[in-house]
Structures are given as C-alpha cells and as structure tokens.
Amino acid sequence: MLNISQIRAQFPILDLEVRGKPLVYLDNAATTQKPRAVLERIQKYYECENANIHRAVHFLSEVATRRTEEARVRVARFLGARDSHEVIFTRGCTEGINLVAGSWGRANIGAGDEIILTEMEHHSNIVPWQILAAEKGATIKVAPINDDGELLLDEFEALFSEKTKIVSVVHLSNSLGTINPAKTLVEIAHRHGALILLDGAQSVSHIPVDVQDLGCDFFVFSSHKIYGPTGIGALWARRELLEAMPPYQGGGDMISSVKWSGSTWNELPYKFEAGTPNMEGAIGLAAALEWVEGVGLDNIAAHEAHLLEMATDAVRDVPDLTLIGRAKEKASVLSFVLKGAHPNDIGTLLDARGVAIRTGHHCTQPLMDRFGLPATARASFAVYNTEEEVEKFVEALHFAREMLV
Ligand code: PMP
C-alpha cells in the first residue's frame, strides 16, 4: 500500500489553494504535476552542470553530455529497449509521431498505400498522417469502436489489405480511458505485413511498458504526462528501422560531415536530433522515471484503479450523467456528460470549488463526432490523488448538476 500523504508531500503545487479552496487536481491526462525530485534535479543541472553537449572538450560540456546520455539509458531501460541508441529525444509525443510520418512515412508511403488509425486517436496521431497521405496520395482507413469505447477487432483486421503499410494506434485513450490490446494489434499488423506505432502518451504513467515484449515498431511518449518536465519526450524504434530512415530535420549535431557538395548523417540517435537538444528536459525526465520506478508503476496503477472504481461507482448516483468510455480494460480516465449541461459549465462550477477537470473535445474531435457530442467533461487520476478528493469531485458534481440541469 502506498502512503499517499507522503507522496503528496513531494509535490509542492498540491498545497495550493485555488478560488479559496484546496486544489483538487484531476486533469492529469492533460499534464501531471512534478515531484520535488524532478524540480531539484533541474535546478541542480543549471547550478552545477549546464553547458552545450557533444560539442566541446571542456569539463562542463563533458558532464552535461554524460548526464544527457545517462538519461537516454534510463529511458531505454524504462521502455525495455535493448539499445539506448534506439531512443530519440523529441519534444514529446506529437513530435515523435511527426518524425515517424515525416521520415519513415515520406520514404515508405506511396500513392495508393494505406494507413490504419482508429476512431479514438488524438489529433497528434491523425493530422501528421493526413499531411503525409495528402502529399503522397495515400489513404487513411479508420477502425471503428463500440459504444463502450472498445476497438472492434474483427473490423480492425478487415481493414488490412496488401497496400496497408502502417497502423498507428493509441495505447491508452486520453478521452475514454480505454486500454487497447496492444499485443494483439501488433500481432494483427505484423501478420498483414504492416508496421505499427503505439502512442504511449497516456499509457506510460499507468501501465508498465516493454517495447520488446509488445513487439511494436515505434513507441512514443511525452515526459510531462509522467511527472517530468514539458518540452521533452522520446521516440523508440527498432534500430534497423531507424538506420534505414532519412533525417527528419537538418542542423547541427545530426551530421557527420557538411560540404557544399553535400552532407552525410551522424549515427543513431543523433541523426534525428538536430540542434541543441533539451538537456534540462532529458535530465528532468530521467529524474521523473527514477521517481516513478521508486514508487513502482504497479503500485501507482493499483491506486489509480481504486480511485477510478470509486469515482465510477459514485457518479452512478448523479442523475442524468452518462459515462463516455466504459471499456472493460480501462485506466485513470472518467469522461462523462450531463444531460442538459454543457461540459464547460460543469468545469467552471467545479473550478469554483477548487476541482480542476478538463472539458472539451480533448483533441479527439473525430471521437466526439462518433459519439455525437461536442465535448465531454473528464476527470483523470494520478498517484497523488486521494479518496477524499474523489469525494469532493463527486460532491461538486452533484452541486453543478443542481445548478445547471
Ligand atoms: N496522444 C495522446 C493519447 C495524448 O493524450 C496526447 C496529449 N494530450 C498526445 C498524444 C500529445 O502529446 P503532447 O501534446 O505531449 O505531444
């Protein structure tokens, strides 16, 4: 059993009062708060270790380079990668998917080729593929879900043809909480000769991930959703794929030589990391992963599952409330609508009581269209949330309903 008060004490922001009320932060799927271990690690970096990396022989540059590369090794270990050079630092999930679409996609997708996505994708796993498909004359096929928010596996498999080149699927849906059966999807994609990318934006902080066990080809995640700093994330891909892919951006560090007659590329992972990287971010992310490993992802998942179950049971008593996303395999996310109330109004009334939830389309407009909704309200849980906070949230929800319906 985790000691949640001890965990909360490590997050300075959780002591805030907002609107004169103690903050109840339930917008963790959008971004998580940061423990002191991460904040202090970043401060230490700037106080004792900061210099540009890979470029100088001086002491500080060597220290900063070493720390950044140690961070890469930690990310690789966290993801179960066999080789840290398979980990590319990115700005986050969005850049990771753009990198794959822009580099692998440009080189491998042609006119008439097919890309499979699902109805529950985040815009960052839709738009890069739309840009690619428009450029190449490729087609996007969309796998449907049922009313509970679960992917329909037979329909998914029926979309494949010999033209299918890649599947890109969210591992854990930010709008529904659905955990997709990643290994099954990988097996289906590979059986049909297609590659598969898993969008791990939401999954890494709730489900232990092992890319080798999953068998996927690409995996992306963002640091800020797993207690780390913003502006950093990682793409993992199998070495053979990365070796064969052209650079994504040009600039310093990604080259081995530059001549007017042409340039040659650096080895992995630097080929994909043009320009001064986000050293502070990489080091902060490593501190966050160390923190998460210290608490234990299994413990985190068990605590969040308990809160989700408690909240799901409690909101059943709120009249006119419909849950959006009732998958059997689900984590951390409680999306809902209240008949007769706009989600934004629910969010505003909850905010007046210090309860921070998300309202809107959650960057999943096609999914909202699928449910015939403009928006939902969404509470999402992290390890530092408490039973008492769930109670406050449900109480505030009853109050909002009385005001709005
Ligand atoms: N995919 C999913 C499922 C997400 O929840 C998010 C963030 N809301 C993203 C991708 C994009 O992540 P980022 O904005 O950190 O690049």
CSV table of C-alpha atoms and ligand atoms in Angstrom, one decimal:
chain,number,residue,atom,x,y,z
A,1,MET,CA,0.0,0.0,0.0
A,2,LEU,CA,1.3,3.4,-0.9
A,3,ASN,CA,1.4,6.2,1.6
A,4,ILE,CA,-0.4,8.9,-0.4
A,5,SER,CA,0.2,11.7,2.1
A,6,GLN,CA,3.9,11.0,1.9
A,7,ILE,CA,3.7,11.1,-1.9
A,8,ARG,CA,1.6,14.3,-1.9
A,9,ALA,CA,4.2,16.0,0.3
A,10,GLN,CA,6.7,15.6,-2.5
A,11,PHE,CA,4.5,17.8,-4.9
A,12,PRO,CA,4.7,21.4,-3.7
A,13,ILE,CA,1.9,22.6,-6.1
A,14,LEU,CA,-0.6,20.3,-4.4
A,15,ASP,CA,-0.5,22.6,-1.4
A,16,LEU,CA,-2.1,25.4,-3.4
A,17,GLU,CA,-5.4,26.9,-2.7
A,18,VAL,CA,-7.4,28.0,-5.8
A,19,ARG,CA,-10.6,30.1,-5.5
A,20,GLY,CA,-10.1,30.0,-1.8
A,21,LYS,CA,-10.3,26.2,-1.8
A,22,PRO,CA,-7.6,23.4,-1.6
A,23,LEU,CA,-6.7,22.4,-5.1
A,24,VAL,CA,-8.1,19.1,-6.2
A,25,TYR,CA,-6.1,18.4,-9.4
A,26,LEU,CA,-7.9,15.9,-11.6
A,27,ASP,CA,-6.5,17.0,-15.0
A,28,ASN,CA,-3.6,14.5,-15.0
A,29,ALA,CA,-4.3,13.2,-18.5
A,30,ALA,CA,-3.5,16.7,-19.8
A,31,THR,CA,-0.4,17.0,-17.7
A,32,THR,CA,0.9,15.7,-14.4
A,33,GLN,CA,2.4,17.8,-11.6
A,34,LYS,CA,6.1,17.4,-10.8
A,35,PRO,CA,7.7,16.0,-7.6
A,36,ARG,CA,10.4,17.9,-5.8
A,37,ALA,CA,13.0,15.2,-7.0
A,38,VAL,CA,12.4,16.5,-10.6
A,39,LEU,CA,12.3,20.2,-9.7
A,40,GLU,CA,15.5,19.9,-7.7
A,41,ARG,CA,17.3,17.8,-10.4
A,42,ILE,CA,16.6,20.5,-13.0
A,43,GLN,CA,17.8,23.2,-10.6
A,44,LYS,CA,21.0,21.2,-9.9
A,45,TYR,CA,21.6,20.9,-13.6
A,46,TYR,CA,21.5,24.6,-14.1
A,47,GLU,CA,23.5,25.3,-11.0
A,48,CYS,CA,26.3,22.8,-11.5
A,49,GLU,CA,26.2,21.1,-14.9
A,50,ASN,CA,24.9,23.3,-17.6
A,51,ALA,CA,26.8,23.5,-20.9
A,52,ASN,CA,26.1,22.7,-24.5
A,53,ILE,CA,26.6,19.0,-25.2
A,54,HIS,CA,28.5,16.8,-27.7
A,55,ARG,CA,30.5,19.9,-28.9
A,56,ALA,CA,33.3,20.8,-26.6
A,57,VAL,CA,36.1,19.2,-24.7
A,58,HIS,CA,35.7,21.3,-21.6
A,59,PHE,CA,34.7,19.8,-18.3
A,60,LEU,CA,31.2,21.1,-18.0
A,61,SER,CA,30.3,20.1,-21.6
A,62,GLU,CA,31.5,16.6,-20.8
A,63,VAL,CA,29.4,16.5,-17.6
A,64,ALA,CA,26.3,17.7,-19.4
A,65,THR,CA,26.8,15.2,-22.2
A,66,ARG,CA,27.3,12.4,-19.8
A,67,ARG,CA,24.1,13.3,-17.9
A,68,THR,CA,22.1,13.6,-21.0
A,69,GLU,CA,23.3,10.2,-22.3
A,70,GLU,CA,22.6,8.7,-18.9
A,71,ALA,CA,19.1,10.0,-19.2
A,72,ARG,CA,18.8,8.2,-22.6
A,73,VAL,CA,19.9,5.0,-21.0
A,74,ARG,CA,17.3,5.4,-18.3
A,75,VAL,CA,14.5,6.0,-20.8
A,76,ALA,CA,15.7,2.9,-22.8
A,77,ARG,CA,15.6,0.8,-19.6
A,78,PHE,CA,12.2,2.2,-18.7
A,79,LEU,CA,10.8,1.2,-22.1
A,80,GLY,CA,12.6,-2.2,-22.1
A,81,ALA,CA,14.6,-1.2,-25.2
A,82,ARG,CA,17.6,-3.4,-25.9
A,83,ASP,CA,19.8,-0.4,-27.0
A,84,SER,CA,19.7,3.2,-25.8
A,85,HIS,CA,20.6,4.4,-29.3
A,86,GLU,CA,17.1,3.3,-30.3
A,87,VAL,CA,15.8,6.2,-28.1
A,88,ILE,CA,15.4,9.5,-29.9
A,89,PHE,CA,14.7,12.5,-27.7
A,90,THR,CA,11.8,14.6,-29.1
A,91,ARG,CA,9.7,17.5,-27.9
A,92,GLY,CA,7.0,14.9,-27.0
A,93,CYS,CA,4.5,12.5,-28.4
A,94,THR,CA,3.5,15.0,-31.1
A,95,GLU,CA,7.0,15.4,-32.5
A,96,GLY,CA,7.6,11.7,-32.2
A,97,ILE,CA,4.6,10.9,-34.5
A,98,ASN,CA,5.6,13.7,-36.9
A,99,LEU,CA,9.1,12.3,-37.0
A,100,VAL,CA,7.8,8.9,-38.0
A,101,ALA,CA,5.3,10.2,-40.5
A,102,GLY,CA,7.8,12.8,-41.9
A,103,SER,CA,10.8,10.4,-42.1
A,104,TRP,CA,9.7,6.8,-42.3
A,105,GLY,CA,6.4,7.8,-44.0
A,106,ARG,CA,7.9,10.0,-46.7
A,107,ALA,CA,10.4,7.3,-47.6
A,108,ASN,CA,7.9,4.3,-47.5
A,109,ILE,CA,4.4,5.5,-48.2
A,110,GLY,CA,3.4,6.0,-51.9
A,111,ALA,CA,0.3,6.6,-53.9
A,112,GLY,CA,-2.5,4.2,-53.1
A,113,ASP,CA,-0.8,3.0,-49.9
A,114,GLU,CA,-3.0,2.6,-46.8
A,115,ILE,CA,-2.5,3.8,-43.2
A,116,ILE,CA,-4.8,2.4,-40.5
A,117,LEU,CA,-5.8,4.6,-37.5
A,118,THR,CA,-8.7,4.2,-35.0
A,119,GLU,CA,-11.7,6.3,-34.1
A,120,MET,CA,-10.2,7.1,-30.7
A,121,GLU,CA,-7.0,8.8,-31.9
A,122,HIS,CA,-5.7,12.1,-30.6
A,123,HIS,CA,-5.2,14.8,-33.2
A,124,SER,CA,-1.5,14.3,-33.0
A,125,ASN,CA,-2.0,10.8,-34.2
A,126,ILE,CA,-4.3,11.9,-37.0
A,127,VAL,CA,-3.0,15.1,-38.6
A,128,PRO,CA,0.6,14.1,-39.3
A,129,TRP,CA,-0.8,11.1,-41.2
A,130,GLN,CA,-3.3,13.3,-43.1
A,131,ILE,CA,-0.5,15.6,-44.1
A,132,LEU,CA,1.5,12.6,-45.3
A,133,ALA,CA,-1.5,11.0,-47.1
A,134,ALA,CA,-2.3,14.2,-48.9
A,135,GLU,CA,1.3,14.6,-50.0
A,136,LYS,CA,1.7,11.0,-51.2
A,137,GLY,CA,-1.9,10.2,-52.4
A,138,ALA,CA,-2.2,7.6,-49.7
A,139,THR,CA,-5.5,6.6,-48.0
A,140,ILE,CA,-6.3,6.6,-44.3
A,141,LYS,CA,-8.6,3.9,-43.0
A,142,VAL,CA,-10.3,4.2,-39.6
A,143,ALA,CA,-11.0,1.3,-37.3
A,144,PRO,CA,-14.3,1.6,-35.5
A,145,ILE,CA,-15.1,1.3,-31.8
A,146,ASN,CA,-18.2,0.1,-30.0
A,147,ASP,CA,-20.4,2.3,-27.8
A,148,ASP,CA,-18.4,1.4,-24.7
A,149,GLY,CA,-15.3,2.8,-26.4
A,150,GLU,CA,-13.6,-0.6,-27.3
A,151,LEU,CA,-11.9,-1.2,-30.6
A,152,LEU,CA,-13.8,-3.7,-32.7
A,153,LEU,CA,-11.0,-6.2,-33.5
A,154,ASP,CA,-12.7,-8.0,-36.4
A,155,GLU,CA,-13.5,-4.7,-38.1
A,156,PHE,CA,-9.9,-3.6,-37.4
A,157,GLU,CA,-8.5,-6.6,-39.1
A,158,ALA,CA,-10.9,-6.4,-42.0
A,159,LEU,CA,-9.3,-3.0,-42.9
A,160,PHE,CA,-6.0,-4.6,-43.9
A,161,SER,CA,-5.0,-5.1,-47.5
A,162,GLU,CA,-1.7,-5.7,-49.3
A,163,LYS,CA,-1.5,-1.9,-49.5
A,164,THR,CA,-1.5,-1.4,-45.7
A,165,LYS,CA,1.9,0.0,-44.7
A,166,ILE,CA,1.4,1.2,-41.2
A,167,VAL,CA,-1.0,1.2,-38.3
A,168,SER,CA,-0.9,3.9,-35.7
A,169,VAL,CA,-2.9,3.4,-32.5
A,170,VAL,CA,-3.3,4.9,-29.1
A,171,HIS,CA,-2.2,2.6,-26.3
A,172,LEU,CA,-4.5,4.2,-23.7
A,173,SER,CA,-7.1,6.6,-24.9
A,174,ASN,CA,-7.0,10.1,-23.3
A,175,SER,CA,-10.7,10.7,-23.8
A,176,LEU,CA,-12.1,7.3,-22.9
A,177,GLY,CA,-9.5,5.6,-20.7
A,178,THR,CA,-9.7,2.5,-22.9
A,179,ILE,CA,-6.6,0.4,-22.8
A,180,ASN,CA,-6.1,-1.1,-26.3
A,181,PRO,CA,-5.0,-4.7,-26.6
A,182,ALA,CA,-1.6,-3.6,-27.9
A,183,LYS,CA,0.0,-7.1,-28.3
A,184,THR,CA,-3.0,-8.3,-30.3
A,185,LEU,CA,-2.9,-5.3,-32.5
A,186,VAL,CA,0.8,-5.7,-33.1
A,187,GLU,CA,0.3,-9.4,-34.0
A,188,ILE,CA,-2.5,-8.5,-36.4
A,189,ALA,CA,-0.5,-5.7,-38.1
A,190,HIS,CA,2.6,-7.9,-38.5
A,191,ARG,CA,0.5,-10.8,-39.8
A,192,HIS,CA,-0.5,-8.4,-42.6
A,193,GLY,CA,3.0,-7.2,-43.2
A,194,ALA,CA,2.4,-3.7,-41.8
A,195,LEU,CA,4.4,-1.8,-39.2
A,196,ILE,CA,2.7,-0.5,-36.0
A,197,LEU,CA,3.2,2.6,-33.9
A,198,LEU,CA,1.9,2.8,-30.4
A,199,ASP,CA,1.0,6.2,-29.0
A,200,GLY,CA,2.0,5.9,-25.4
A,201,ALA,CA,1.2,9.4,-24.3
A,202,GLN,CA,-1.2,8.1,-21.6
A,203,SER,CA,0.0,4.6,-21.1
A,204,VAL,CA,3.5,5.0,-19.8
A,205,SER,CA,2.3,6.5,-16.5
A,206,HIS,CA,-0.3,3.8,-15.8
A,207,ILE,CA,0.9,0.6,-17.4
A,208,PRO,CA,4.4,-1.0,-17.4
A,209,VAL,CA,5.6,-0.8,-21.0
A,210,ASP,CA,8.2,-3.2,-22.5
A,211,VAL,CA,8.6,-2.4,-26.2
A,212,GLN,CA,10.3,-5.7,-26.9
A,213,ASP,CA,7.5,-7.7,-25.2
A,214,LEU,CA,4.9,-5.6,-27.0
A,215,GLY,CA,6.7,-6.2,-30.3
A,216,CYS,CA,5.7,-2.8,-31.7
A,217,ASP,CA,7.9,-1.0,-34.3
A,218,PHE,CA,7.5,2.6,-33.0
A,219,PHE,CA,6.6,3.8,-29.5
A,220,VAL,CA,6.2,7.5,-28.5
A,221,PHE,CA,5.6,9.2,-25.2
A,222,SER,CA,5.8,12.7,-23.5
A,223,SER,CA,7.6,13.4,-20.3
A,224,HIS,CA,5.1,15.9,-18.9
A,225,LYS,CA,2.4,13.2,-18.6
A,226,ILE,CA,4.7,11.1,-16.4
A,227,TYR,CA,5.7,13.6,-13.7
A,228,GLY,CA,8.6,15.0,-15.9
A,229,PRO,CA,9.2,18.4,-17.4
A,230,THR,CA,7.4,19.7,-20.6
A,231,GLY,CA,9.2,20.0,-23.9
A,232,ILE,CA,10.7,16.6,-23.9
A,233,GLY,CA,9.7,13.1,-24.8
A,234,ALA,CA,11.0,10.1,-26.7
A,235,LEU,CA,10.5,8.0,-29.8
A,236,TRP,CA,11.7,4.4,-29.6
A,237,ALA,CA,12.0,2.4,-32.7
A,238,ARG,CA,13.9,-0.7,-33.7
A,239,ARG,CA,17.4,0.0,-34.8
A,240,GLU,CA,17.0,-1.4,-38.3
A,241,LEU,CA,14.1,0.9,-39.0
A,242,LEU,CA,15.9,4.0,-37.6
A,243,GLU,CA,19.0,3.2,-39.6
A,244,ALA,CA,17.1,3.0,-42.8
A,245,MET,CA,15.1,6.2,-42.2
A,246,PRO,CA,16.2,9.6,-43.6
A,247,PRO,CA,16.8,12.5,-41.3
A,248,TYR,CA,13.7,14.4,-40.1
A,249,GLN,CA,15.3,17.8,-39.6
A,250,GLY,CA,18.7,19.2,-40.6
A,251,GLY,CA,21.1,21.1,-38.5
A,252,GLY,CA,24.0,20.8,-36.0
A,253,ASP,CA,24.8,17.5,-34.4
A,254,MET,CA,22.8,15.4,-36.9
A,255,ILE,CA,25.6,15.4,-39.4
A,256,SER,CA,28.8,13.6,-39.7
A,257,SER,CA,30.2,16.0,-42.3
A,258,VAL,CA,28.9,19.0,-44.2
A,259,LYS,CA,30.4,20.1,-47.6
A,260,TRP,CA,29.0,22.3,-50.3
A,261,SER,CA,28.8,19.1,-52.4
A,262,GLY,CA,26.5,17.5,-49.8
A,263,SER,CA,26.3,16.3,-46.2
A,264,THR,CA,26.4,12.9,-44.5
A,265,TRP,CA,24.5,11.9,-41.4
A,266,ASN,CA,25.6,11.2,-37.9
A,267,GLU,CA,25.0,7.8,-36.3
A,268,LEU,CA,22.0,6.9,-34.2
A,269,PRO,CA,20.4,8.5,-32.3
A,270,TYR,CA,22.0,11.8,-33.2
A,271,LYS,CA,20.8,11.6,-36.9
A,272,PHE,CA,17.4,12.5,-35.6
A,273,GLU,CA,18.4,15.1,-33.0
A,274,ALA,CA,19.2,18.3,-35.0
A,275,GLY,CA,20.3,21.3,-33.0
A,276,THR,CA,21.0,21.8,-29.3
A,277,PRO,CA,18.8,19.2,-27.5
A,278,ASN,CA,16.7,19.8,-24.4
A,279,MET,CA,19.3,18.7,-21.9
A,280,GLU,CA,17.4,20.0,-18.9
A,281,GLY,CA,14.4,18.2,-20.1
A,282,ALA,CA,16.2,14.9,-20.7
A,283,ILE,CA,17.7,15.0,-17.2
A,284,GLY,CA,14.4,16.0,-15.6
A,285,LEU,CA,12.7,13.2,-17.4
A,286,ALA,CA,15.2,10.7,-16.2
A,287,ALA,CA,14.6,12.0,-12.6
A,288,ALA,CA,10.9,11.6,-13.1
A,289,LEU,CA,11.3,8.0,-14.3
A,290,GLU,CA,13.6,7.2,-11.4
A,291,TRP,CA,10.9,8.7,-9.1
A,292,VAL,CA,8.2,6.6,-10.8
A,293,GLU,CA,10.3,3.4,-10.5
A,294,GLY,CA,10.9,4.2,-6.8
A,295,VAL,CA,7.1,4.4,-6.2
A,296,GLY,CA,6.5,1.4,-8.5
A,297,LEU,CA,4.3,1.5,-11.6
A,298,ASP,CA,2.3,-1.4,-10.3
A,299,ASN,CA,1.6,0.4,-7.1
A,300,ILE,CA,0.6,3.5,-9.0
A,301,ALA,CA,-1.7,1.6,-11.3
A,302,ALA,CA,-3.4,-0.2,-8.4
A,303,HIS,CA,-4.0,3.1,-6.5
A,304,GLU,CA,-5.4,4.8,-9.6
A,305,ALA,CA,-7.6,1.8,-10.4
A,306,HIS,CA,-9.1,2.0,-6.9
A,307,LEU,CA,-9.8,5.7,-7.4
A,308,LEU,CA,-11.3,5.2,-10.8
A,309,GLU,CA,-13.5,2.4,-9.5
A,310,MET,CA,-14.6,4.5,-6.5
A,311,ALA,CA,-15.4,7.5,-8.8
A,312,THR,CA,-17.2,5.3,-11.4
A,313,ASP,CA,-19.4,3.9,-8.6
A,314,ALA,CA,-20.1,7.2,-7.1
A,315,VAL,CA,-21.1,9.1,-10.3
A,316,ARG,CA,-23.7,6.4,-11.0
A,317,ASP,CA,-25.8,8.2,-8.4
A,318,VAL,CA,-25.6,11.5,-10.3
A,319,PRO,CA,-28.9,11.8,-12.2
A,320,ASP,CA,-28.6,12.5,-16.0
A,321,LEU,CA,-24.9,11.5,-16.1
A,322,THR,CA,-23.7,9.3,-18.9
A,323,LEU,CA,-20.2,7.8,-18.8
A,324,ILE,CA,-18.4,8.1,-22.1
A,325,GLY,CA,-15.9,5.2,-22.2
A,326,ARG,CA,-16.9,2.0,-20.4
A,327,ALA,CA,-14.3,-0.3,-21.7
A,328,LYS,CA,-13.6,-3.4,-19.7
A,329,GLU,CA,-9.9,-2.6,-19.9
A,330,LYS,CA,-9.6,0.9,-18.7
A,331,ALA,CA,-7.4,3.2,-16.6
A,332,SER,CA,-7.3,6.6,-14.9
A,333,VAL,CA,-9.9,8.5,-17.1
A,334,LEU,CA,-13.5,9.2,-16.2
A,335,SER,CA,-15.2,11.0,-19.1
A,336,PHE,CA,-18.8,11.9,-18.9
A,337,VAL,CA,-21.7,14.2,-20.0
A,338,LEU,CA,-24.6,15.5,-18.0
A,339,LYS,CA,-27.9,15.8,-19.9
A,340,GLY,CA,-28.8,19.4,-20.3
A,341,ALA,CA,-25.5,20.9,-19.2
A,342,HIS,CA,-22.5,21.9,-21.3
A,343,PRO,CA,-19.3,20.4,-20.1
A,344,ASN,CA,-17.6,23.8,-20.0
A,345,ASP,CA,-20.2,24.9,-17.5
A,346,ILE,CA,-19.6,21.8,-15.4
A,347,GLY,CA,-15.9,22.6,-15.5
A,348,THR,CA,-16.4,26.2,-14.4
A,349,LEU,CA,-18.6,25.2,-11.5
A,350,LEU,CA,-16.2,22.5,-10.3
A,351,ASP,CA,-13.3,25.0,-10.6
A,352,ALA,CA,-15.2,27.4,-8.2
A,353,ARG,CA,-14.8,24.6,-5.7
A,354,GLY,CA,-11.1,24.1,-6.4
A,355,VAL,CA,-11.7,21.0,-8.5
A,356,ALA,CA,-9.7,21.0,-11.8
A,357,ILE,CA,-11.1,18.8,-14.5
A,358,ARG,CA,-10.8,19.0,-18.3
A,359,THR,CA,-13.7,19.9,-20.6
A,360,GLY,CA,-13.8,20.0,-24.3
A,361,HIS,CA,-13.0,17.6,-27.2
A,362,HIS,CA,-9.7,16.6,-25.7
A,363,CYS,CA,-8.0,16.8,-29.1
A,364,THR,CA,-10.2,13.9,-30.3
A,365,GLN,CA,-12.8,15.7,-32.4
A,366,PRO,CA,-13.5,12.6,-34.6
A,367,LEU,CA,-14.1,10.6,-31.5
A,368,MET,CA,-16.6,13.3,-30.2
A,369,ASP,CA,-18.3,13.1,-33.6
A,370,ARG,CA,-18.5,9.3,-33.2
A,371,PHE,CA,-20.5,9.8,-30.0
A,372,GLY,CA,-22.5,12.8,-31.4
A,373,LEU,CA,-21.1,15.1,-28.7
A,374,PRO,CA,-19.3,18.4,-28.9
A,375,ALA,CA,-17.4,17.7,-25.8
A,376,THR,CA,-17.2,15.8,-22.5
A,377,ALA,CA,-16.1,16.6,-19.0
A,378,ARG,CA,-13.1,14.5,-17.9
A,379,ALA,CA,-11.6,13.7,-14.5
A,380,SER,CA,-8.2,11.9,-14.7
A,381,PHE,CA,-6.3,10.5,-11.8
A,382,ALA,CA,-2.6,10.3,-10.8
A,383,VAL,CA,-0.8,8.6,-7.9
A,384,TYR,CA,-1.1,11.7,-5.6
A,385,ASN,CA,-4.9,11.8,-5.8
A,386,THR,CA,-6.9,10.7,-2.7
A,387,GLU,CA,-10.2,9.1,-1.9
A,388,GLU,CA,-11.2,12.4,-0.2
A,389,GLU,CA,-10.5,14.2,-3.5
A,390,VAL,CA,-12.8,11.8,-5.3
A,391,GLU,CA,-15.5,12.6,-2.8
A,392,LYS,CA,-15.0,16.3,-3.2
A,393,PHE,CA,-15.2,15.9,-7.0
A,394,VAL,CA,-18.5,13.9,-6.8
A,395,GLU,CA,-19.9,16.4,-4.3
A,396,ALA,CA,-19.1,19.3,-6.6
A,397,LEU,CA,-20.6,17.3,-9.5
A,398,HIS,CA,-23.9,17.0,-7.6
A,399,PHE,CA,-23.8,20.7,-6.9
A,400,ALA,CA,-23.1,21.5,-10.6
A,401,ARG,CA,-26.0,19.4,-11.7
A,402,GLU,CA,-28.4,21.1,-9.4
A,403,MET,CA,-27.3,24.4,-10.7
A,404,LEU,CA,-27.3,23.5,-14.4
A,405,VAL,CA,-30.0,20.9,-15.1
B,1,PMP,N1,-1.7,11.2,-27.7
B,1,PMP,C1,-2.5,11.2,-26.6
B,1,PMP,C2,-3.3,10.0,-26.4
B,1,PMP,C3,-2.5,12.3,-25.8
B,1,PMP,O1,-3.3,12.2,-24.7
B,1,PMP,C4,-1.7,13.4,-26.0
B,1,PMP,C5,-1.7,14.6,-25.1
B,1,PMP,N2,-3.0,15.0,-24.7
B,1,PMP,C6,-0.8,13.4,-27.1
B,1,PMP,C7,-0.9,12.3,-28.0
B,1,PMP,C8,0.1,14.5,-27.5
B,1,PMP,O2,1.0,14.7,-26.5
B,1,PMP,P1,1.9,16.0,-26.5
B,1,PMP,O3,1.0,17.2,-26.5
B,1,PMP,O4,2.7,15.9,-25.2
B,1,PMP,O5,2.8,15.9,-27.7
